[in-house]
mmCIF file of C-alpha atoms in Angstrom:
data_model
loop_
_atom_site.group_PDB
_atom_site.id
_atom_site.type_symbol
_atom_site.label_atom_id
_atom_site.label_comp_id
_atom_site.label_asym_id
_atom_site.label_seq_id
_atom_site.Cartn_x
_atom_site.Cartn_y
_atom_site.Cartn_z
ATOM 1 C CA MET A 1 -25.342 10.718 -40.347
ATOM 2 C CA SER A 2 -21.892 9.976 -39.169
ATOM 3 C CA ILE A 3 -20.828 11.748 -36.093
ATOM 4 C CA VAL A 4 -17.207 11.906 -35.742
ATOM 5 C CA ILE A 5 -15.926 13.347 -32.249
ATOM 6 C CA ASP A 6 -13.082 15.087 -32.233
ATOM 7 C CA ILE A 7 -11.033 14.837 -28.943
ATOM 8 C CA LYS A 8 -7.831 16.657 -29.820
ATOM 9 C CA THR A 9 -5.561 14.894 -27.187
ATOM 10 C CA ARG A 10 -2.202 15.485 -26.640
ATOM 11 C CA VAL A 11 -0.124 12.976 -24.779
ATOM 12 C CA PHE A 12 2.790 13.565 -22.412
ATOM 13 C CA ASP A 13 4.158 10.808 -21.594
ATOM 14 C CA ASP A 14 6.176 10.958 -17.610
ATOM 15 C CA GLU A 15 9.748 11.557 -19.215
ATOM 16 C CA ASP A 16 8.467 14.371 -21.189
ATOM 17 C CA VAL A 17 9.935 17.747 -21.090
ATOM 18 C CA ALA A 18 8.432 21.321 -21.339
ATOM 19 C CA TYR A 19 11.183 24.309 -22.103
ATOM 20 C CA ARG A 20 11.117 27.592 -20.004
ATOM 21 C CA LEU A 21 12.712 30.201 -21.540
ATOM 22 C CA PHE A 22 14.156 33.768 -19.898
ATOM 23 C CA PRO A 23 12.740 36.300 -22.960
ATOM 24 C CA GLY A 24 15.924 38.565 -21.822
ATOM 25 C CA GLN A 25 17.078 40.434 -19.283
ATOM 26 C CA GLY A 26 14.572 42.676 -17.782
ATOM 27 C CA TYR A 27 12.603 40.416 -19.707
ATOM 28 C CA ARG A 28 13.446 43.606 -22.754
ATOM 29 C CA HIS A 29 12.051 40.569 -25.225
ATOM 30 C CA PHE A 30 8.623 39.430 -23.657
ATOM 31 C CA LYS A 31 6.664 41.679 -26.569
ATOM 32 C CA ALA A 32 9.336 41.132 -29.420
ATOM 33 C CA MET A 33 8.307 37.751 -29.090
ATOM 34 C CA LYS A 34 4.871 37.093 -28.286
ATOM 35 C CA ASP A 35 4.197 39.826 -31.493
ATOM 36 C CA HIS A 36 6.380 38.290 -33.577
ATOM 37 C CA SER A 37 5.390 34.266 -32.063
ATOM 38 C CA LEU A 38 9.064 33.319 -31.754
ATOM 39 C CA VAL A 39 11.776 32.588 -29.137
ATOM 40 C CA PHE A 40 15.158 33.326 -28.777
ATOM 41 C CA LEU A 41 17.938 33.450 -26.591
ATOM 42 C CA ASP A 42 19.713 36.909 -26.331
ATOM 43 C CA ASN A 43 22.540 36.473 -28.017
ATOM 44 C CA PRO A 44 23.173 38.388 -31.537
ATOM 45 C CA HIS A 45 25.377 37.248 -34.739
ATOM 46 C CA ILE A 46 25.343 33.602 -33.584
ATOM 47 C CA PRO A 47 25.827 31.584 -36.322
ATOM 48 C CA LEU A 48 23.343 28.573 -36.862
ATOM 49 C CA PRO A 49 24.053 25.106 -35.087
ATOM 50 C CA GLY A 50 25.256 22.674 -37.022
ATOM 51 C CA ARG A 51 23.723 19.146 -37.572
ATOM 52 C CA THR A 52 24.826 18.562 -34.262
ATOM 53 C CA GLY A 53 24.511 21.136 -32.371
ATOM 54 C CA TYR A 54 26.655 23.682 -31.579
ATOM 55 C CA ASP A 55 30.679 22.010 -30.751
ATOM 56 C CA LYS A 56 32.839 23.833 -27.653
ATOM 57 C CA SER A 57 35.746 24.589 -30.230
ATOM 58 C CA ASP A 58 37.387 27.589 -30.573
ATOM 59 C CA GLU A 59 35.653 29.172 -33.528
ATOM 60 C CA MET A 60 32.408 28.897 -31.602
ATOM 61 C CA LEU A 61 34.288 30.450 -28.257
ATOM 62 C CA GLN A 62 34.901 33.463 -30.384
ATOM 63 C CA ALA A 63 31.424 33.950 -31.235
ATOM 64 C CA ILE A 64 29.738 33.695 -28.052
ATOM 65 C CA ALA A 65 32.838 36.096 -26.781
ATOM 66 C CA ARG A 66 31.904 38.521 -30.065
ATOM 67 C CA SER A 67 27.760 37.859 -29.499
ATOM 68 C CA GLU A 68 28.423 39.280 -25.583
ATOM 69 C CA GLU A 69 29.793 42.473 -27.428
ATOM 70 C CA MET A 70 27.469 43.215 -29.676
ATOM 71 C CA GLN A 71 24.554 42.720 -27.236
ATOM 72 C CA SER A 72 25.208 45.600 -25.746
ATOM 73 C CA PHE A 73 24.746 47.717 -28.673
ATOM 74 C CA VAL A 74 21.668 45.988 -29.391
ATOM 75 C CA ASN A 75 20.011 46.405 -27.058
ATOM 76 C CA ALA A 76 20.638 50.145 -26.834
ATOM 77 C CA ASP A 77 20.091 50.630 -29.767
ATOM 78 C CA GLY A 78 21.876 53.873 -30.886
ATOM 79 C CA GLU A 79 21.672 55.209 -34.045
ATOM 80 C CA ASP A 80 25.040 54.260 -35.228
ATOM 81 C CA LEU A 81 24.160 50.779 -34.676
ATOM 82 C CA GLU A 82 24.585 49.515 -38.038
ATOM 83 C CA ALA A 83 28.468 50.979 -38.026
ATOM 84 C CA GLN A 84 29.057 50.048 -34.530
ATOM 85 C CA LEU A 85 28.285 46.290 -35.068
ATOM 86 C CA ARG A 86 30.442 46.339 -37.821
ATOM 87 C CA GLU A 87 33.496 47.131 -35.429
ATOM 88 C CA VAL A 88 32.754 44.284 -33.575
ATOM 89 C CA ARG A 89 32.591 41.849 -36.522
ATOM 90 C CA ASN A 90 36.395 42.662 -37.335
ATOM 91 C CA LYS A 91 37.525 42.468 -34.133
ATOM 92 C CA ASP A 92 40.018 39.697 -33.065
ATOM 93 C CA PHE A 93 38.180 37.921 -30.336
ATOM 94 C CA SER A 94 41.125 34.701 -30.434
ATOM 95 C CA PRO A 95 42.203 35.436 -27.107
ATOM 96 C CA SER A 96 39.425 34.931 -25.706
ATOM 97 C CA ARG A 97 38.974 32.076 -23.190
ATOM 98 C CA TRP A 98 35.832 29.829 -21.662
ATOM 99 C CA GLY A 99 34.638 29.805 -18.600
ATOM 100 C CA ARG A 100 31.614 29.315 -16.800
ATOM 101 C CA LYS A 101 28.872 31.283 -17.931
ATOM 102 C CA ARG A 102 30.164 31.051 -21.413
ATOM 103 C CA GLU A 103 29.642 27.516 -20.862
ATOM 104 C CA LEU A 104 26.522 27.659 -19.159
ATOM 105 C CA ASN A 105 25.551 29.996 -22.594
ATOM 106 C CA LEU A 106 26.676 26.999 -25.175
ATOM 107 C CA GLY A 107 24.228 24.302 -23.423
ATOM 108 C CA TRP A 108 21.546 27.485 -23.486
ATOM 109 C CA LEU A 109 21.994 27.717 -26.850
ATOM 110 C CA ASN A 110 22.397 23.752 -27.307
ATOM 111 C CA GLY A 111 18.853 23.397 -25.896
ATOM 112 C CA LEU A 112 17.088 25.567 -27.290
ATOM 113 C CA TYR A 113 18.526 25.257 -31.156
ATOM 114 C CA HIS A 114 19.170 21.416 -31.309
ATOM 115 C CA ASP A 115 18.124 19.411 -28.774
ATOM 116 C CA ALA A 116 14.316 21.583 -28.512
ATOM 117 C CA LYS A 117 12.404 19.454 -31.431
ATOM 118 C CA ILE A 118 9.147 20.910 -33.161
ATOM 119 C CA GLY A 119 6.418 20.170 -31.285
ATOM 120 C CA ALA A 120 8.037 20.636 -28.009
ATOM 121 C CA LEU A 121 6.246 22.729 -25.203
ATOM 122 C CA ILE A 122 8.165 26.334 -24.726
ATOM 123 C CA VAL A 123 6.695 29.086 -21.446
ATOM 124 C CA VAL A 124 7.972 32.235 -21.669
ATOM 125 C CA PRO A 125 7.367 34.365 -18.169
ATOM 126 C CA SER A 126 6.216 37.276 -18.587
ATOM 127 C CA PRO A 127 7.173 40.962 -16.972
ATOM 128 C CA GLY A 128 3.861 41.597 -15.505
ATOM 129 C CA ILE A 129 2.830 44.555 -17.190
ATOM 130 C CA ILE A 130 3.812 45.916 -20.829
ATOM 131 C CA LYS A 131 2.994 48.730 -22.864
ATOM 132 C CA ASN A 132 0.286 47.895 -25.909
ATOM 133 C CA GLU A 133 0.126 49.466 -29.012
ATOM 134 C CA GLU A 134 -0.983 52.729 -28.076
ATOM 135 C CA GLY A 135 1.313 53.282 -25.270
ATOM 136 C CA GLU A 136 -0.942 52.063 -22.973
ATOM 137 C CA PHE A 137 0.606 49.880 -19.687
ATOM 138 C CA GLU A 138 -1.757 46.267 -19.531
ATOM 139 C CA LYS A 139 -1.143 42.990 -17.907
ATOM 140 C CA ALA A 140 1.003 40.435 -19.505
ATOM 141 C CA TYR A 141 0.436 37.081 -18.483
ATOM 142 C CA THR A 142 2.755 33.822 -19.042
ATOM 143 C CA LEU A 143 2.924 32.954 -22.524
ATOM 144 C CA VAL A 144 2.737 29.016 -23.531
ATOM 145 C CA GLY A 145 3.649 28.068 -27.384
ATOM 146 C CA GLU A 146 4.681 24.920 -29.195
ATOM 147 C CA ILE A 147 7.786 25.041 -31.720
ATOM 148 C CA VAL A 148 6.659 24.911 -35.035
ATOM 149 C CA GLY A 149 10.674 25.749 -36.891
ATOM 150 C CA ASP A 150 12.854 24.900 -37.512
ATOM 151 C CA PRO A 151 16.385 27.782 -36.170
ATOM 152 C CA GLU A 152 16.711 30.148 -38.973
ATOM 153 C CA ILE A 153 17.883 33.300 -38.882
ATOM 154 C CA TRP A 154 15.469 36.728 -38.153
ATOM 155 C CA THR A 155 15.974 39.370 -40.994
ATOM 156 C CA ASN A 156 12.752 40.632 -41.302
ATOM 157 C CA ARG A 157 9.376 41.572 -39.774
ATOM 158 C CA GLY A 158 10.697 42.708 -36.280
ATOM 159 C CA PRO A 159 12.490 45.475 -34.532
ATOM 160 C CA GLY A 160 15.519 47.310 -36.511
ATOM 161 C CA ASN A 161 17.719 47.047 -33.625
ATOM 162 C CA LEU A 162 16.896 43.168 -33.706
ATOM 163 C CA LEU A 163 16.640 42.259 -37.053
ATOM 164 C CA GLN A 164 20.042 44.373 -37.507
ATOM 165 C CA GLY A 165 21.732 41.475 -34.895
ATOM 166 C CA ARG A 166 20.784 38.112 -36.639
ATOM 167 C CA TYR A 167 19.434 36.074 -33.693
ATOM 168 C CA VAL A 168 18.735 32.529 -34.708
ATOM 169 C CA VAL A 169 15.400 32.313 -33.006
ATOM 170 C CA ARG A 170 12.707 29.384 -33.344
ATOM 171 C CA ARG A 171 8.889 29.616 -34.895
ATOM 172 C CA VAL A 172 6.607 28.874 -32.088
ATOM 173 C CA ARG A 173 2.391 29.308 -32.138
ATOM 174 C CA TRP A 174 1.246 30.929 -28.970
ATOM 175 C CA LEU A 175 -1.581 28.567 -27.140
ATOM 176 C CA ALA A 176 -2.170 30.207 -24.174
ATOM 177 C CA ASN A 177 -1.738 32.881 -21.963
ATOM 178 C CA VAL A 178 -0.732 32.005 -18.153
ATOM 179 C CA ASN A 179 -1.752 33.784 -15.095
ATOM 180 C CA GLU A 180 0.751 32.216 -12.624
ATOM 181 C CA LEU A 181 -1.692 32.945 -9.959
ATOM 182 C CA GLU A 182 -3.061 29.344 -10.785
ATOM 183 C CA LEU A 183 -0.015 27.017 -10.929
ATOM 184 C CA ASP A 184 1.928 25.181 -8.678
ATOM 185 C CA PRO A 185 3.824 27.643 -6.748
ATOM 186 C CA LYS A 186 7.101 25.700 -7.264
ATOM 187 C CA VAL A 187 6.047 25.736 -11.293
ATOM 188 C CA ALA A 188 5.657 29.608 -10.632
ATOM 189 C CA VAL A 189 8.843 30.099 -8.517
ATOM 190 C CA ALA A 190 11.435 28.216 -11.133
ATOM 191 C CA LEU A 191 9.644 30.824 -14.186
ATOM 192 C CA ARG A 192 11.162 33.544 -12.296
ATOM 193 C CA THR A 193 14.671 31.662 -12.389
ATOM 194 C CA GLN A 194 17.458 33.902 -13.833
ATOM 195 C CA ASN A 195 19.097 30.974 -16.174
ATOM 196 C CA ALA A 196 18.465 31.647 -19.791
ATOM 197 C CA PHE A 197 16.829 28.232 -20.672
ATOM 198 C CA ILE A 198 15.975 25.208 -18.690
ATOM 199 C CA SER A 199 14.168 21.719 -19.212
ATOM 200 C CA MET A 200 11.092 20.509 -16.339
ATOM 201 C CA ARG A 201 9.292 17.348 -16.753
ATOM 202 C CA ALA A 202 6.132 17.865 -17.965
ATOM 203 C CA ARG A 203 4.381 16.510 -15.202
ATOM 204 C CA SER A 204 5.400 20.005 -13.178
ATOM 205 C CA PHE A 205 3.703 22.066 -15.709
ATOM 206 C CA GLU A 206 0.780 20.166 -15.551
ATOM 207 C CA ARG A 207 -1.952 23.354 -15.493
ATOM 208 C CA VAL A 208 0.516 25.268 -18.785
ATOM 209 C CA LEU A 209 -0.039 21.932 -19.895
ATOM 210 C CA GLY A 210 -4.394 21.813 -19.655
ATOM 211 C CA ALA A 211 -3.976 25.276 -20.596
ATOM 212 C CA ALA A 212 -2.114 25.372 -23.770
ATOM 213 C CA TYR A 213 -3.970 21.965 -24.866
ATOM 214 C CA LYS A 214 -6.880 21.573 -22.968
ATOM 215 C CA ASN A 215 -7.296 17.975 -23.249
ATOM 216 C CA ILE A 216 -3.917 16.627 -22.295
ATOM 217 C CA VAL A 217 -2.622 12.784 -20.965
ATOM 218 C CA ILE A 218 -0.275 12.362 -18.728
ATOM 219 C CA GLY A 219 1.317 8.739 -17.438
ATOM 220 C CA GLU A 220 -2.168 6.884 -16.855
ATOM 221 C CA GLU A 221 -4.175 9.742 -16.674
ATOM 222 C CA PHE A 222 -6.126 11.745 -18.874
ATOM 223 C CA LEU A 223 -7.089 16.033 -18.014
ATOM 224 C CA ALA A 224 -10.668 16.834 -19.433
ATOM 225 C CA ARG A 225 -10.024 20.493 -19.796
ATOM 226 C CA PHE A 226 -13.971 22.484 -19.611
ATOM 227 C CA VAL A 227 -13.192 26.524 -20.396
ATOM 228 C CA THR A 228 -16.317 29.136 -20.091
ATOM 229 C CA ASP A 229 -15.464 32.561 -21.578
ATOM 230 C CA ASN A 230 -18.306 34.207 -19.149
ATOM 231 C CA PRO A 231 -17.521 37.117 -16.973
ATOM 232 C CA GLU A 232 -19.041 35.557 -14.755
ATOM 233 C CA PHE A 233 -19.109 31.836 -13.211
ATOM 234 C CA THR A 234 -21.756 30.869 -11.495
ATOM 235 C CA ALA A 235 -24.018 27.882 -9.120
ATOM 236 C CA PHE A 236 -26.224 27.740 -12.165
ATOM 237 C CA GLU A 237 -24.223 26.313 -14.937
ATOM 238 C CA ASN A 238 -21.257 24.114 -12.168
ATOM 239 C CA PHE A 239 -24.999 22.473 -10.836
ATOM 240 C CA HIS A 240 -26.060 21.012 -14.244
ATOM 241 C CA PHE A 241 -22.885 20.400 -15.118
ATOM 242 C CA ASN A 242 -22.121 18.701 -11.944
ATOM 243 C CA ALA A 243 -25.318 16.795 -13.166
ATOM 244 C CA PHE A 244 -23.763 16.093 -16.220
ATOM 245 C CA VAL A 245 -20.749 14.536 -14.498
ATOM 246 C CA MET A 246 -22.407 12.477 -11.847
ATOM 247 C CA ALA A 247 -25.000 11.059 -14.586
ATOM 248 C CA VAL A 248 -22.546 9.688 -16.563
ATOM 249 C CA VAL A 249 -20.359 8.106 -13.917
ATOM 250 C CA ALA A 250 -23.324 6.304 -13.324
ATOM 251 C CA ALA A 251 -23.620 5.203 -16.675
ATOM 252 C CA CYS A 252 -20.587 3.913 -16.881
ATOM 253 C CA ARG A 253 -20.054 2.481 -13.832
ATOM 254 C CA LYS A 254 -23.150 -0.053 -15.065
ATOM 255 C CA VAL A 255 -20.554 -0.645 -17.981
ATOM 256 C CA ALA A 256 -17.892 -1.297 -16.117
ATOM 257 C CA ASP A 257 -20.334 -3.732 -13.610
ATOM 258 C CA GLU A 258 -21.835 -5.120 -17.045
ATOM 259 C CA GLU A 259 -25.485 -4.205 -15.584
ATOM 260 C CA GLN A 260 -28.354 -3.639 -17.622
ATOM 261 C CA ALA A 261 -30.153 -0.018 -18.239
ATOM 262 C CA TRP A 262 -32.344 1.487 -16.002
ATOM 263 C CA GLN A 263 -35.717 0.242 -16.111
ATOM 264 C CA ASN A 264 -37.646 3.105 -14.445
ATOM 265 C CA ARG A 265 -37.726 7.287 -15.632
ATOM 266 C CA GLN A 266 -35.379 8.116 -13.101
ATOM 267 C CA SER A 267 -33.790 11.729 -13.912
ATOM 268 C CA ILE A 268 -30.298 12.627 -14.427
ATOM 269 C CA TYR A 269 -30.114 14.207 -11.448
ATOM 270 C CA ASP A 270 -32.131 11.458 -9.680
ATOM 271 C CA ILE A 271 -29.316 9.024 -11.277
ATOM 272 C CA ALA A 272 -26.392 11.796 -10.613
ATOM 273 C CA ALA A 273 -27.606 11.778 -7.114
ATOM 274 C CA THR A 274 -27.236 7.819 -5.878
ATOM 275 C CA VAL A 275 -23.400 8.042 -7.304
ATOM 276 C CA ASP A 276 -20.877 6.835 -4.225
ATOM 277 C CA GLY A 277 -18.213 9.705 -3.797
ATOM 278 C CA ARG A 278 -15.757 6.326 -3.242
ATOM 279 C CA ASP A 279 -16.388 5.209 -5.884
ATOM 280 C CA ASP A 280 -12.838 5.087 -7.933
ATOM 281 C CA LEU A 281 -14.932 6.307 -11.341
ATOM 282 C CA VAL A 282 -15.251 9.322 -10.193
ATOM 283 C CA PRO A 283 -12.653 12.162 -11.141
ATOM 284 C CA ASP A 284 -10.414 14.286 -9.587
ATOM 285 C CA GLN A 285 -12.332 18.304 -10.367
ATOM 286 C CA GLU A 286 -10.174 20.976 -10.275
ATOM 287 C CA ALA A 287 -12.079 24.812 -11.150
ATOM 288 C CA SER A 288 -10.076 28.477 -11.579
ATOM 289 C CA ILE A 289 -11.806 30.964 -9.994
ATOM 290 C CA HIS A 290 -10.419 33.405 -12.009
ATOM 291 C CA SER A 291 -13.214 34.683 -15.139
ATOM 292 C CA PRO A 292 -12.192 33.679 -18.026
ATOM 293 C CA GLY A 293 -11.804 30.169 -16.114
ATOM 294 C CA TYR A 294 -12.352 26.932 -16.363
ATOM 295 C CA MET A 295 -12.793 23.154 -14.670
ATOM 296 C CA THR A 296 -10.901 20.186 -14.938
ATOM 297 C CA LEU A 297 -11.703 16.788 -14.784
ATOM 298 C CA ARG A 298 -8.889 14.319 -14.221
ATOM 299 C CA GLY A 299 -9.348 10.620 -13.343
ATOM 300 C CA ALA A 300 -8.286 7.300 -15.328
ATOM 301 C CA MET A 301 -8.040 7.335 -18.746
ATOM 302 C CA LEU A 302 -11.624 6.226 -19.804
ATOM 303 C CA VAL A 303 -14.384 8.900 -18.008
ATOM 304 C CA PRO A 304 -12.756 11.608 -18.515
ATOM 305 C CA ALA A 305 -12.197 11.052 -21.894
ATOM 306 C CA VAL A 306 -15.610 10.385 -22.201
ATOM 307 C CA MET A 307 -17.142 12.866 -20.483
ATOM 308 C CA SER A 308 -15.539 15.700 -22.720
ATOM 309 C CA ALA A 309 -16.694 13.781 -25.930
ATOM 310 C CA LEU A 310 -20.778 13.434 -24.235
ATOM 311 C CA PHE A 311 -20.203 17.235 -23.529
ATOM 312 C CA ALA A 312 -19.164 18.416 -26.906
ATOM 313 C CA LEU A 313 -21.921 15.862 -28.628
ATOM 314 C CA ALA A 314 -24.451 17.365 -25.999
ATOM 315 C CA LEU A 315 -23.629 20.405 -27.411
ATOM 316 C CA GLU A 316 -24.178 19.563 -31.386
ATOM 317 C CA THR A 317 -27.627 20.350 -32.484
ATOM 318 C CA ASN A 318 -26.771 18.612 -35.849
ATOM 319 C CA ALA A 319 -26.475 15.455 -34.232
ATOM 320 C CA GLN A 320 -29.005 12.921 -32.478
ATOM 321 C CA PRO A 321 -26.737 9.935 -31.467
ATOM 322 C CA ILE A 322 -29.350 7.675 -30.143
ATOM 323 C CA GLN A 323 -32.940 7.703 -31.247
ATOM 324 C CA GLN A 324 -36.278 6.840 -29.860
ATOM 325 C CA ASP A 325 -35.966 3.433 -30.489
ATOM 326 C CA GLY A 326 -32.062 2.429 -29.337
ATOM 327 C CA SER A 327 -30.580 2.704 -32.353
ATOM 328 C CA GLY A 328 -27.861 5.157 -33.809
ATOM 329 C CA VAL A 329 -24.890 4.951 -31.716
ATOM 330 C CA GLU A 330 -23.522 3.184 -34.292
ATOM 331 C CA GLN A 331 -22.519 6.127 -36.554
ATOM 332 C CA VAL A 332 -20.853 7.498 -33.579
ATOM 333 C CA THR A 333 -16.906 6.829 -34.308
ATOM 334 C CA VAL A 334 -13.486 9.366 -32.189
ATOM 335 C CA VAL A 335 -10.937 10.544 -33.412
ATOM 336 C CA ASN A 336 -7.658 12.061 -32.421
ATOM 337 C CA SER A 337 -6.227 14.514 -34.235
ATOM 338 C CA GLU A 338 -3.349 16.107 -31.745
ATOM 339 C CA SER A 339 -1.357 12.646 -31.781
ATOM 340 C CA MET A 340 -2.062 9.188 -34.229
ATOM 341 C CA ALA A 341 -0.069 7.494 -31.169
ATOM 342 C CA PHE A 342 -3.506 8.216 -29.230
ATOM 343 C CA ASP A 343 -6.284 6.216 -31.257
ATOM 344 C CA PRO A 344 -9.338 6.592 -29.268
ATOM 345 C CA CYS A 345 -10.453 3.454 -30.629
ATOM 346 C CA VAL A 346 -7.868 1.116 -29.409
ATOM 347 C CA LEU A 347 -8.241 2.848 -26.191
ATOM 348 C CA GLY A 348 -11.811 2.025 -25.468
ATOM 349 C CA ILE A 349 -13.015 5.691 -25.585
ATOM 350 C CA GLU A 350 -15.162 5.155 -28.861
ATOM 351 C CA GLN A 351 -16.654 2.070 -27.313
ATOM 352 C CA GLY A 352 -17.232 3.912 -23.744
ATOM 353 C CA VAL A 353 -18.860 6.585 -25.214
ATOM 354 C CA ARG A 354 -21.417 4.511 -27.578
ATOM 355 C CA ASP A 355 -22.129 2.415 -24.483
ATOM 356 C CA THR A 356 -22.674 5.102 -22.292
ATOM 357 C CA LEU A 357 -25.510 6.124 -24.889
ATOM 358 C CA ASN A 358 -26.887 3.009 -24.479
ATOM 359 C CA ILE A 359 -27.307 2.849 -21.194
ATOM 360 C CA LEU A 360 -28.490 6.146 -20.684
ATOM 361 C CA GLY A 361 -31.228 5.741 -22.818
ATOM 362 C CA TYR A 362 -32.919 8.174 -25.434
ATOM 363 C CA GLU A 363 -34.309 9.852 -22.909
ATOM 364 C CA ARG A 364 -32.152 10.719 -20.491
ATOM 365 C CA TRP A 365 -29.924 11.243 -23.113
ATOM 366 C CA LEU A 366 -31.775 14.300 -24.311
ATOM 367 C CA GLN A 367 -31.734 15.714 -20.544
ATOM 368 C CA ILE A 368 -27.888 15.586 -20.403
ATOM 369 C CA GLN A 369 -28.124 17.763 -23.287
ATOM 370 C CA ASN A 370 -30.539 19.752 -22.170
ATOM 371 C CA ALA A 371 -28.158 19.421 -18.567
ATOM 372 C CA CYS A 372 -25.073 20.508 -21.344
ATOM 373 C CA GLN A 373 -26.822 23.155 -22.669
ATOM 374 C CA ASN A 374 -27.811 25.129 -19.251
ATOM 375 C CA ALA A 375 -24.250 24.826 -17.897
ATOM 376 C CA SER A 376 -23.445 25.958 -21.848
ATOM 377 C CA GLU A 377 -25.322 29.094 -21.789
ATOM 378 C CA ASN A 378 -24.386 32.639 -23.062
ATOM 379 C CA GLU A 379 -21.014 31.434 -24.155
ATOM 380 C CA GLY A 380 -20.248 29.704 -20.722
ATOM 381 C CA LEU A 381 -18.744 25.994 -20.423
ATOM 382 C CA ARG A 382 -17.589 24.123 -23.130
ATOM 383 C CA SER A 383 -14.925 21.582 -24.328
ATOM 384 C CA ILE A 384 -12.100 21.683 -26.403
ATOM 385 C CA THR A 385 -13.537 18.702 -27.928
ATOM 386 C CA THR A 386 -15.506 18.983 -31.000
ATOM 387 C CA VAL A 387 -17.861 17.552 -33.693
ATOM 388 C CA THR A 388 -18.371 17.195 -37.276
ATOM 389 C CA THR A 389 -21.680 15.468 -38.850
ATOM 390 C CA GLN A 390 -22.313 14.453 -42.344
ATOM 391 C CA PRO A 391 -25.393 13.194 -43.951
ATOM 392 C CA ASP A 392 -25.337 9.099 -45.377
ATOM 393 C CA GLU A 393 -25.219 9.059 -48.878
ATOM 394 C CA GLU A 394 -28.387 7.863 -50.493
#
């Protein structure tokens, strides 16, 4: 049987940026962006960008000035909107002049519709409360998404006034809703600035990135996310999860020091208790107290990645990666569907998973499975990493 572990890890280097888009004055376009999976600047009837974006030309100056006048009509959504927009289209804007606001607007247009590439992370802060389809107020969370489309004119499936506004939009795939209480205060403040479109280093959005992608690499660190859908998160799940974590640390330490496997019958709980807390293989751990919640293990590349892979493997009932005689670990392979440049085999993650299984051995692996299943009981903790199995061909 072949066992394929997909660690689904997105890679961000120190120079990567994430974008924050403000959804219009008073958050007026937040719900439209959320419901229709797209983002846009509040500039109706702006043309599509050229190959090099938008130039600072007389033609673009008049387009921005015209859009400014149309904006109030589109947002007011009066019964005579079509006639109002037609009148503005026919108006002469040649006397317009560049000013600081219009130059900023030009920069924002280029940022969203030219500089931001497909695959870029985008964050849209929420107003806190919105009306749902039944007209009732409900909590709204900050949106985290990934741009998946080139600039296009929004012409169907949306509010009538916005369709008449012929906005340039980017399609997005929403990945997560983020409670801003969990963000670094400086990042939370930056989300609320009134600039329509800003870029920040991806590292500034570290917790947002974790919410969106679960497993991420920033610089030389691997952040493994474990999430829970449980309405409650108790010490029971945490006890078994931490036993798993520390037992894997102990196994990785033996591998790193080229030591032999344990010769006695110590359980994983006994082994976990022997780990020196100052060992540099021990990952940092961060937990969200909000439910649904999560834990993040953060450290040098190998150990958190191995933990993410082994936790998912332990929960896959169809997979038995090691047999009673110690054979079978060669059937385990590790891939990464999120980034071709981040190859778990080249980086040693696949070998790290196999070595850890060998050091643990069959009986302790059964204990690992039991600990992980206890941590995941009642649809509790789980890894974003996935496992698939395939029987060997006869």
